[in-house]
CSV table of C-alpha atoms and ligand atoms in Angstrom, one decimal:
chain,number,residue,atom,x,y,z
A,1,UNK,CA,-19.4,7.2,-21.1
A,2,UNK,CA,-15.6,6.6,-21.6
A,3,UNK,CA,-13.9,5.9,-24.3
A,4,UNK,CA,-11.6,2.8,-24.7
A,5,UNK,CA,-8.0,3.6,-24.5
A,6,UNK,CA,-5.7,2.8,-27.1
A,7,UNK,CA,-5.0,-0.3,-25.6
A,8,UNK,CA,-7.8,-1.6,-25.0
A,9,UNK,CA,-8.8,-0.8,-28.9
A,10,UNK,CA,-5.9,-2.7,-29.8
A,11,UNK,CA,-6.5,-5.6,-28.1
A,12,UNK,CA,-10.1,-6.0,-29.0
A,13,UNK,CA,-8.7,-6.3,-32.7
A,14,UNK,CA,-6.6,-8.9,-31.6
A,15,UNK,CA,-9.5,-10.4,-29.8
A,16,UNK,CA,-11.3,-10.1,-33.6
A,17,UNK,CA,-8.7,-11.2,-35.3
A,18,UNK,CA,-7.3,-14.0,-34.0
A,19,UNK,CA,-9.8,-15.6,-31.2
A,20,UNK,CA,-7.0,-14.1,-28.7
A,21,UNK,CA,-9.9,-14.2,-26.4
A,22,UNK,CA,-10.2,-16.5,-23.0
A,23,UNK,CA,-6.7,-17.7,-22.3
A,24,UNK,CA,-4.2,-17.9,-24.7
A,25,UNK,CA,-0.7,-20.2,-23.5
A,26,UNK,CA,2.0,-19.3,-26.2
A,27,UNK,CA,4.9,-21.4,-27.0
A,28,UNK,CA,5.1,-20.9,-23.4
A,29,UNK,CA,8.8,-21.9,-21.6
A,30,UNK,CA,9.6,-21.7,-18.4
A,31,UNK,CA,12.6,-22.5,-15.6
A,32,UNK,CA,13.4,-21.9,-12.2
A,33,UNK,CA,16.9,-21.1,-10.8
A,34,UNK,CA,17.8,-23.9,-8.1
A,35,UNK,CA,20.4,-23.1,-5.3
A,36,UNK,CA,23.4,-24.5,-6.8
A,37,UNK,CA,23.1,-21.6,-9.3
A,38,UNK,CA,21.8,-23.8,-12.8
A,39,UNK,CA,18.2,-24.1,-13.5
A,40,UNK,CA,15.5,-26.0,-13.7
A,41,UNK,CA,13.7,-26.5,-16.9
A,42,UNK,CA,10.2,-26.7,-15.9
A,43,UNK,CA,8.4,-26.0,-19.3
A,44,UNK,CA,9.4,-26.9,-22.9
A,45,UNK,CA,7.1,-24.8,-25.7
A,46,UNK,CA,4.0,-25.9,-24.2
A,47,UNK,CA,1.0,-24.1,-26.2
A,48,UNK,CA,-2.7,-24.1,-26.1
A,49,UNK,CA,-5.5,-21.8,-25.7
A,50,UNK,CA,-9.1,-21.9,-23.4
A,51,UNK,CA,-11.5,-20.4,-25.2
A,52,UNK,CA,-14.0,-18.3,-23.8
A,53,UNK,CA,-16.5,-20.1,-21.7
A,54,UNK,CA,-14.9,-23.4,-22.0
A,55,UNK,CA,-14.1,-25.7,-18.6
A,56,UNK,CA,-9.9,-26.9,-19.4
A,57,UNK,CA,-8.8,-29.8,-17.3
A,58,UNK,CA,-4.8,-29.6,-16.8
A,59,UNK,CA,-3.4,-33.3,-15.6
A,60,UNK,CA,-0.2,-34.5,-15.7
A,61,UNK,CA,2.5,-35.2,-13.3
A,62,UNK,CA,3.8,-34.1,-10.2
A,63,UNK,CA,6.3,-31.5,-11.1
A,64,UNK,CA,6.0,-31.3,-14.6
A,65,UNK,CA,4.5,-27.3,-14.2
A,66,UNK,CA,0.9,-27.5,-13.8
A,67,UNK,CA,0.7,-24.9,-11.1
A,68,UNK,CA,3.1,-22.7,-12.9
A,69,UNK,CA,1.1,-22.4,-15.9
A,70,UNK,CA,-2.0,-21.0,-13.4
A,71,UNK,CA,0.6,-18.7,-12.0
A,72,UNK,CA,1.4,-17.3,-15.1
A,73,UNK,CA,-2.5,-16.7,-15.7
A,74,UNK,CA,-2.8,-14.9,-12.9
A,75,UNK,CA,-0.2,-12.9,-13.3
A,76,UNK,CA,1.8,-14.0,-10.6
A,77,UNK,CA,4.8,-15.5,-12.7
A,78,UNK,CA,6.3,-14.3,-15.9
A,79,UNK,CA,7.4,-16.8,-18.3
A,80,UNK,CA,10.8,-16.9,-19.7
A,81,UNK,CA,10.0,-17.3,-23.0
A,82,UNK,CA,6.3,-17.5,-24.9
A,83,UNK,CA,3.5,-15.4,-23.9
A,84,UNK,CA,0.4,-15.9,-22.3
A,85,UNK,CA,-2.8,-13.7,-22.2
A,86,UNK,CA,-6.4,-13.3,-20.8
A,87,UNK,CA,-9.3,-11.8,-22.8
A,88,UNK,CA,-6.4,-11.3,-25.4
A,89,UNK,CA,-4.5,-9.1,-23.4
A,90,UNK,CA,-0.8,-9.7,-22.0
A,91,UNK,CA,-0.9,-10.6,-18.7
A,92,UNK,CA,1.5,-8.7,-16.4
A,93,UNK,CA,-0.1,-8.3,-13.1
A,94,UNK,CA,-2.9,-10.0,-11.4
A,95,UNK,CA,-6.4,-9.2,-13.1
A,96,UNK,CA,-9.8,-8.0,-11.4
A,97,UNK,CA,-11.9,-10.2,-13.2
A,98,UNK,CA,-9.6,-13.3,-12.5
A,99,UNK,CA,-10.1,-15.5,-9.3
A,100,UNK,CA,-8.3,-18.4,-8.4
A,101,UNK,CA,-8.4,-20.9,-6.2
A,102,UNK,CA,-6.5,-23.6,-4.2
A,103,UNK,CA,-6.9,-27.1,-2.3
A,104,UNK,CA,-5.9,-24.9,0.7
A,105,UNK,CA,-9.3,-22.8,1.4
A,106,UNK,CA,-6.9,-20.2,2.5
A,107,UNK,CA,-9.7,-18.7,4.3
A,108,UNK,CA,-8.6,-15.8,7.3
A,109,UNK,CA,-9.1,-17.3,10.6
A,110,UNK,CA,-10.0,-13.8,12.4
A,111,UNK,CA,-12.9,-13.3,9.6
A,112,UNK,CA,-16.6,-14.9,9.4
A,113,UNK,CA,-17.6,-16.6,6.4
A,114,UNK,CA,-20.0,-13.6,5.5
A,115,UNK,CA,-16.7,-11.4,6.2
A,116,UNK,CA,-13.9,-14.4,4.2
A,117,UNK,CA,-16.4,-13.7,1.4
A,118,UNK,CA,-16.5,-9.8,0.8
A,119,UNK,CA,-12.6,-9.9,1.1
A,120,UNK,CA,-12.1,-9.5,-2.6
A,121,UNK,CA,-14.7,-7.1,-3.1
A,122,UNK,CA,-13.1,-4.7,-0.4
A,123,UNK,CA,-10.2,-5.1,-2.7
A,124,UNK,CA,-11.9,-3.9,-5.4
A,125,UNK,CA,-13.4,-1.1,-3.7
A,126,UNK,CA,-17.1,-2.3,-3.9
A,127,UNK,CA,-19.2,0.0,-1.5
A,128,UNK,CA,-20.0,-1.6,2.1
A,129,UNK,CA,-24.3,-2.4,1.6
A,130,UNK,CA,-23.2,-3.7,-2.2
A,131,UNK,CA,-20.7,-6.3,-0.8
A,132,UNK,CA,-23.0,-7.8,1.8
A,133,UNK,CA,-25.7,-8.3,-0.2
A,134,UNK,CA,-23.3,-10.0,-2.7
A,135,UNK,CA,-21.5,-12.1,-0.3
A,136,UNK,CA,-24.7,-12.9,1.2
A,137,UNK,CA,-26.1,-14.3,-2.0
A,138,UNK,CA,-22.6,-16.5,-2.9
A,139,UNK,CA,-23.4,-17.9,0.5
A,140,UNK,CA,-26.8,-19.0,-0.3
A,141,UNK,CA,-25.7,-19.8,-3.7
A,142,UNK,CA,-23.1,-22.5,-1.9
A,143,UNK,CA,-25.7,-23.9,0.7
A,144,UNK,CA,-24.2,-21.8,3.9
A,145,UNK,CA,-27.3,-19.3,4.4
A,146,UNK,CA,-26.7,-19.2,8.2
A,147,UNK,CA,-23.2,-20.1,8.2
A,148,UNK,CA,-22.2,-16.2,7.7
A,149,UNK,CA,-21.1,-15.4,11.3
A,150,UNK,CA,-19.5,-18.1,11.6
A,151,UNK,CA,-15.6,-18.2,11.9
A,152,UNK,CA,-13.5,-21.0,9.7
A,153,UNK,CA,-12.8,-22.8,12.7
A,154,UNK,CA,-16.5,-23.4,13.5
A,155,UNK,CA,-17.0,-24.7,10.0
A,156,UNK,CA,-16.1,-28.1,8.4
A,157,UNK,CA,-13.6,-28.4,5.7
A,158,UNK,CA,-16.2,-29.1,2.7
A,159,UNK,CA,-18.0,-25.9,4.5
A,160,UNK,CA,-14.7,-24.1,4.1
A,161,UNK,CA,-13.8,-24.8,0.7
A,162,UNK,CA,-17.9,-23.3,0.1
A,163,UNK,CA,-17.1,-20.5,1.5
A,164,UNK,CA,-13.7,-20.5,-1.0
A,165,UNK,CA,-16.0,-21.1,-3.4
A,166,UNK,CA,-18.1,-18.0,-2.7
A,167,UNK,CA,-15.5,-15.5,-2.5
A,168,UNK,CA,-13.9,-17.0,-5.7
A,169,UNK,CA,-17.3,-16.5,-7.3
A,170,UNK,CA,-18.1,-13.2,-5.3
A,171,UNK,CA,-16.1,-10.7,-7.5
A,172,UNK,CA,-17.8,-12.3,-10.4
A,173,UNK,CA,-14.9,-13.4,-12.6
A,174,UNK,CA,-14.3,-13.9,-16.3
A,175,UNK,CA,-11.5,-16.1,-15.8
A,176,UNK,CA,-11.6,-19.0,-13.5
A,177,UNK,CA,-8.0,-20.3,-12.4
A,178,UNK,CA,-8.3,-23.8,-9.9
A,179,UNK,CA,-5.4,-25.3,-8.7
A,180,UNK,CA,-6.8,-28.7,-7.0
A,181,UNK,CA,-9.4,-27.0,-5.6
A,182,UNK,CA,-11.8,-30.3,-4.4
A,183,UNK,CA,-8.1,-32.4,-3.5
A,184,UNK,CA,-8.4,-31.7,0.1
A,185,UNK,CA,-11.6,-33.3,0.8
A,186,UNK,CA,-12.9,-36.6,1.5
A,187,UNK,CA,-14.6,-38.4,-1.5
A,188,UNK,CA,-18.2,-37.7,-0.8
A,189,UNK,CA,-17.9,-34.2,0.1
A,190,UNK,CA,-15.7,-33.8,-3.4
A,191,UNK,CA,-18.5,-35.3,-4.9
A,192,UNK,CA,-21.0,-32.7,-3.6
A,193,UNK,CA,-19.2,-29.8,-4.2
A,194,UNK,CA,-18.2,-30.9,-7.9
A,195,UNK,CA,-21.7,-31.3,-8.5
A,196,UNK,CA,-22.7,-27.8,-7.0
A,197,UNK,CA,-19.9,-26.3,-8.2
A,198,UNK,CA,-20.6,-27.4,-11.9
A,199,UNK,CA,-24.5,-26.8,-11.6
A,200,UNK,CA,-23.4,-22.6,-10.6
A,201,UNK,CA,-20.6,-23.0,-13.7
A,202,UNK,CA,-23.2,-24.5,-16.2
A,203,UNK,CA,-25.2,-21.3,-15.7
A,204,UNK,CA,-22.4,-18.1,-15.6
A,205,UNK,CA,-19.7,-20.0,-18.0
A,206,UNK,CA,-17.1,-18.5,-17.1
A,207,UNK,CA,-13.6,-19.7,-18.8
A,208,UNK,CA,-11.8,-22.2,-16.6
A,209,UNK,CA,-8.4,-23.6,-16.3
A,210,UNK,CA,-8.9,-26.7,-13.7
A,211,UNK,CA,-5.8,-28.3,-12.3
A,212,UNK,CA,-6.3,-31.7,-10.9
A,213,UNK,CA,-4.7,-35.2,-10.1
A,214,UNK,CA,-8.4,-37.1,-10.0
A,215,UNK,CA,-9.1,-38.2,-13.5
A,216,UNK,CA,-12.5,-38.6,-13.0
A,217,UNK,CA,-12.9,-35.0,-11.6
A,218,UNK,CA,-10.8,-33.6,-15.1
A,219,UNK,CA,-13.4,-35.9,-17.4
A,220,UNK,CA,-16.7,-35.5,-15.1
A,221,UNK,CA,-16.8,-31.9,-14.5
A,222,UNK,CA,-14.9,-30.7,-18.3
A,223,UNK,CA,-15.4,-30.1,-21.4
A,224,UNK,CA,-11.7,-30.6,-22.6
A,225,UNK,CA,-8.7,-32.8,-21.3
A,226,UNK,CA,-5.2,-32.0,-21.6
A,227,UNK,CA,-2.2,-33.9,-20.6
A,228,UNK,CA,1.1,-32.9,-20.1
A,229,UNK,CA,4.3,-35.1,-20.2
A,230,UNK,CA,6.3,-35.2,-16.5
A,231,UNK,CA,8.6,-32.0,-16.2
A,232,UNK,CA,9.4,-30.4,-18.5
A,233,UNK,CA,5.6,-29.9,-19.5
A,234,UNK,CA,4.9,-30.8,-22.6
A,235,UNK,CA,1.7,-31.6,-24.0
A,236,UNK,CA,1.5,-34.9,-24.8
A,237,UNK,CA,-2.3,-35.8,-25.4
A,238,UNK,CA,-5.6,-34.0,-25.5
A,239,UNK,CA,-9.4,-34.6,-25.7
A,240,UNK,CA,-12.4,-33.3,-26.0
A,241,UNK,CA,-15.3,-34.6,-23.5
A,242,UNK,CA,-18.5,-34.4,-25.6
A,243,UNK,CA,-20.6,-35.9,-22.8
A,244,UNK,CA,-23.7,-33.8,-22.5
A,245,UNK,CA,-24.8,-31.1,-20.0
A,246,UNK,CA,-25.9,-30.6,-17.5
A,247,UNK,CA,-23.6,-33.1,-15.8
A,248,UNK,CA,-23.6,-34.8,-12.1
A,249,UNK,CA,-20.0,-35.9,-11.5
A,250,UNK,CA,-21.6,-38.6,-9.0
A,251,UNK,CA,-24.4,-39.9,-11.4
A,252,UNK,CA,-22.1,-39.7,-14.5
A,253,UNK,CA,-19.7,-42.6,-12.9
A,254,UNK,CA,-21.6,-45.5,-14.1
A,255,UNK,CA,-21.8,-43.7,-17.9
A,256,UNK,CA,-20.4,-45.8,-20.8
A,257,UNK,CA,-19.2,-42.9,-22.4
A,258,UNK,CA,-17.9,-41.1,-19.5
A,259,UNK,CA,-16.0,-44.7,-18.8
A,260,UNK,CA,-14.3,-45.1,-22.1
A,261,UNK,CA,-13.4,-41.8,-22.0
A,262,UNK,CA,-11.6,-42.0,-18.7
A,263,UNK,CA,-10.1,-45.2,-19.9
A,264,UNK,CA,-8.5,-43.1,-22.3
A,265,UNK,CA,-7.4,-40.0,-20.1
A,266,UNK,CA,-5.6,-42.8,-18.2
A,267,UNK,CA,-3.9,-44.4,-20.5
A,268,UNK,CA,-2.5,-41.2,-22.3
A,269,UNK,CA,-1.4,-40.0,-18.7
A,270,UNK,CA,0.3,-43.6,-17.9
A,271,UNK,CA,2.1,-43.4,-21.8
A,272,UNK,CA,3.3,-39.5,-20.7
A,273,UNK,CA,4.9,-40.6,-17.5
A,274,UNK,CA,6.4,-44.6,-18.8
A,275,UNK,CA,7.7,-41.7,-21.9
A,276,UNK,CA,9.4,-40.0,-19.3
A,277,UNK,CA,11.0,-42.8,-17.8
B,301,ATP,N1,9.3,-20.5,-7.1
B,301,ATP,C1,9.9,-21.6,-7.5
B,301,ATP,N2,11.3,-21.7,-7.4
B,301,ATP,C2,12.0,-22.8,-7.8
B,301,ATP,N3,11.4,-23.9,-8.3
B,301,ATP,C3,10.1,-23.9,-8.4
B,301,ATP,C4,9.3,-22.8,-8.0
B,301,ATP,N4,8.0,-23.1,-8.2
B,301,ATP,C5,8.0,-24.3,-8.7
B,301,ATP,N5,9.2,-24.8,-8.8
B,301,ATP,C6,9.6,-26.1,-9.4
B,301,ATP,O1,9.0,-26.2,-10.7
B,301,ATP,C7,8.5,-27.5,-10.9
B,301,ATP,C8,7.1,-27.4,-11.3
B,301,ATP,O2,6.3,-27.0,-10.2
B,301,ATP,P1,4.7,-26.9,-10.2
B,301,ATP,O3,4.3,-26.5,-8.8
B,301,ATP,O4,4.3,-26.0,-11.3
B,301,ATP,O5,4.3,-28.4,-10.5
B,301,ATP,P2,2.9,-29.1,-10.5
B,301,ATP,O6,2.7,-29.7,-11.8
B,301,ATP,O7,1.9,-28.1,-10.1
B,301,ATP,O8,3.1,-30.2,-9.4
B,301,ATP,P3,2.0,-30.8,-8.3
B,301,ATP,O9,1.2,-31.7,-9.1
B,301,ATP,O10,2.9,-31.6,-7.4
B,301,ATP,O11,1.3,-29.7,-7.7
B,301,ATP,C9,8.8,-28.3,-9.6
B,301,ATP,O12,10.0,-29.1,-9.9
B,301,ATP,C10,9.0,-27.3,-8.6
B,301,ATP,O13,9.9,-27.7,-7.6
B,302,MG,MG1,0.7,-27.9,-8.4
């Protein structure tokens, strides 16, 4: 048995005390320096928090931060000013329990799927046997059960973004960070993979911050909206999707509620940008 470190003791009292767990986005600010040597204000005070096991959608204008917010969850940007955390501790370097993923599959060309897969888990150090019977499972989990020896090339870009999928979900995250993941496909595969990827979601909830310009991918597949204002990020509007579960992003279109909801979505996001000017 170990004990916790002091740390970690710490933190869980925070997690007690204040709901720090999940991700926490505090009074968060945030500019880049551009080449003429000024800045770029890219975020203005933006604060919210994703509570654990909750799906976030993040929409709002090009520009206006969205992908730096992720960056900052993962530990791959530090914010100027404001603070941000996962499972209520400061995030300063990328977590174990944190996977993120992109529109790009940014699978290796060289690897098989079954191989694309265990890449995080050799990361981690999980033994040899352990990682391909995990990897093996995401793949069936995703639909490609004998896809593994295949290489990226063979495959089809909705197959690719599965096997993304897989290796996101392959290390078995807390913390789910998705930066357009489903932008890069056409609309019938997006559909398919929203719907599978919500049906593995509505079983393993794992907390997840969703970045996307589809509006009806942010009100389908979540179970809260945010809006942010064009650069600097602000947030402008928020709501909660109370449609029930489980959910089929395809089936849902035709919805009343799903529609009036949307309807609203859109209208806050067209009022953020006409604010903007
Ligand atoms: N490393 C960087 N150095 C300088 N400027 C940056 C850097 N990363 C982002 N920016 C700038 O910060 C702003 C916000 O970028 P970010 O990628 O977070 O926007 P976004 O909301 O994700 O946009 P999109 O919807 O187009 O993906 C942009 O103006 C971008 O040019
Ligand atoms: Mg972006």
């Amino acid at each position: 048995m170990t004990r916790p470190g002091e740390e970690e003791v710490v933190a869980n009292l925070a997690g007690q005390a204040g709901g720090a767990d999940g991700i926490s986005i505090e009074k968060v600010g945030h500019a880049f320096p551009t080449k003429d040597g000024g800045s770029i204000l890219v975020l203005g005070d933006v604060s919210f928090s994703v509570p654990n096991g909750q799906f976030l959608a993040v929409v709002g204008a090009s520009g206006c931060g969205k992908t730096t917010i992720l960056n900052m969850a993962a530990g791959l940007v530090r914010p100027v000013s404001g603070r941000v955390r996962v499972g209520g501790k400061d995030v300063v370097k990328p977590l174990r329990d944190t996977g993120y993923m992109f529109a790009r599959d940014g699978l290796l060309p060289w690897r098989s799927a079954l191989k694309n897969v265990e890449v995080g888990l050799e990361h981690r150090g999980v033994p040899k046997a352990e990682r391909r019977e995990r990897a093996l499972k995401m793949l069936d989990i995703v639909g490609l059960s004998g896809f593994g020896d295949s290489y990226p090339a063979q495959l089809s870009q909705g197959m690719r973004q599965r096997v993304a999928i897989a290796r996101t979900l392959a290390i078995n995250p807390a913390t789910l960070l998705m930066d357009e993941p489903f932008a890069a496909l056409d609309a019938q595969t997006k559909l398919a993979l929203q719907a599978e990827f919500l049906k593995i979601w509505e079983k393993d909830r794992q907390t997840v911050m969703f970045v996307t310009h589809d509006l009806a991918e942010a009100v389908s597949m979540a179970d809260r909206v945010i809006v942010l204002t064009s650069r600097p990020g602000r947030i402008h509007a928020e709501f909660e999707i109370d449609l029930p579960r489980p959910r089929d992003p395809a089936e849902i279109r035709f919805d009343e509620g799903y529609l009036r909801q949307l309807d609203q979505v859109w209208h806050a996001l067209k009022e953020a940008e006409e604010r903007a000017g």
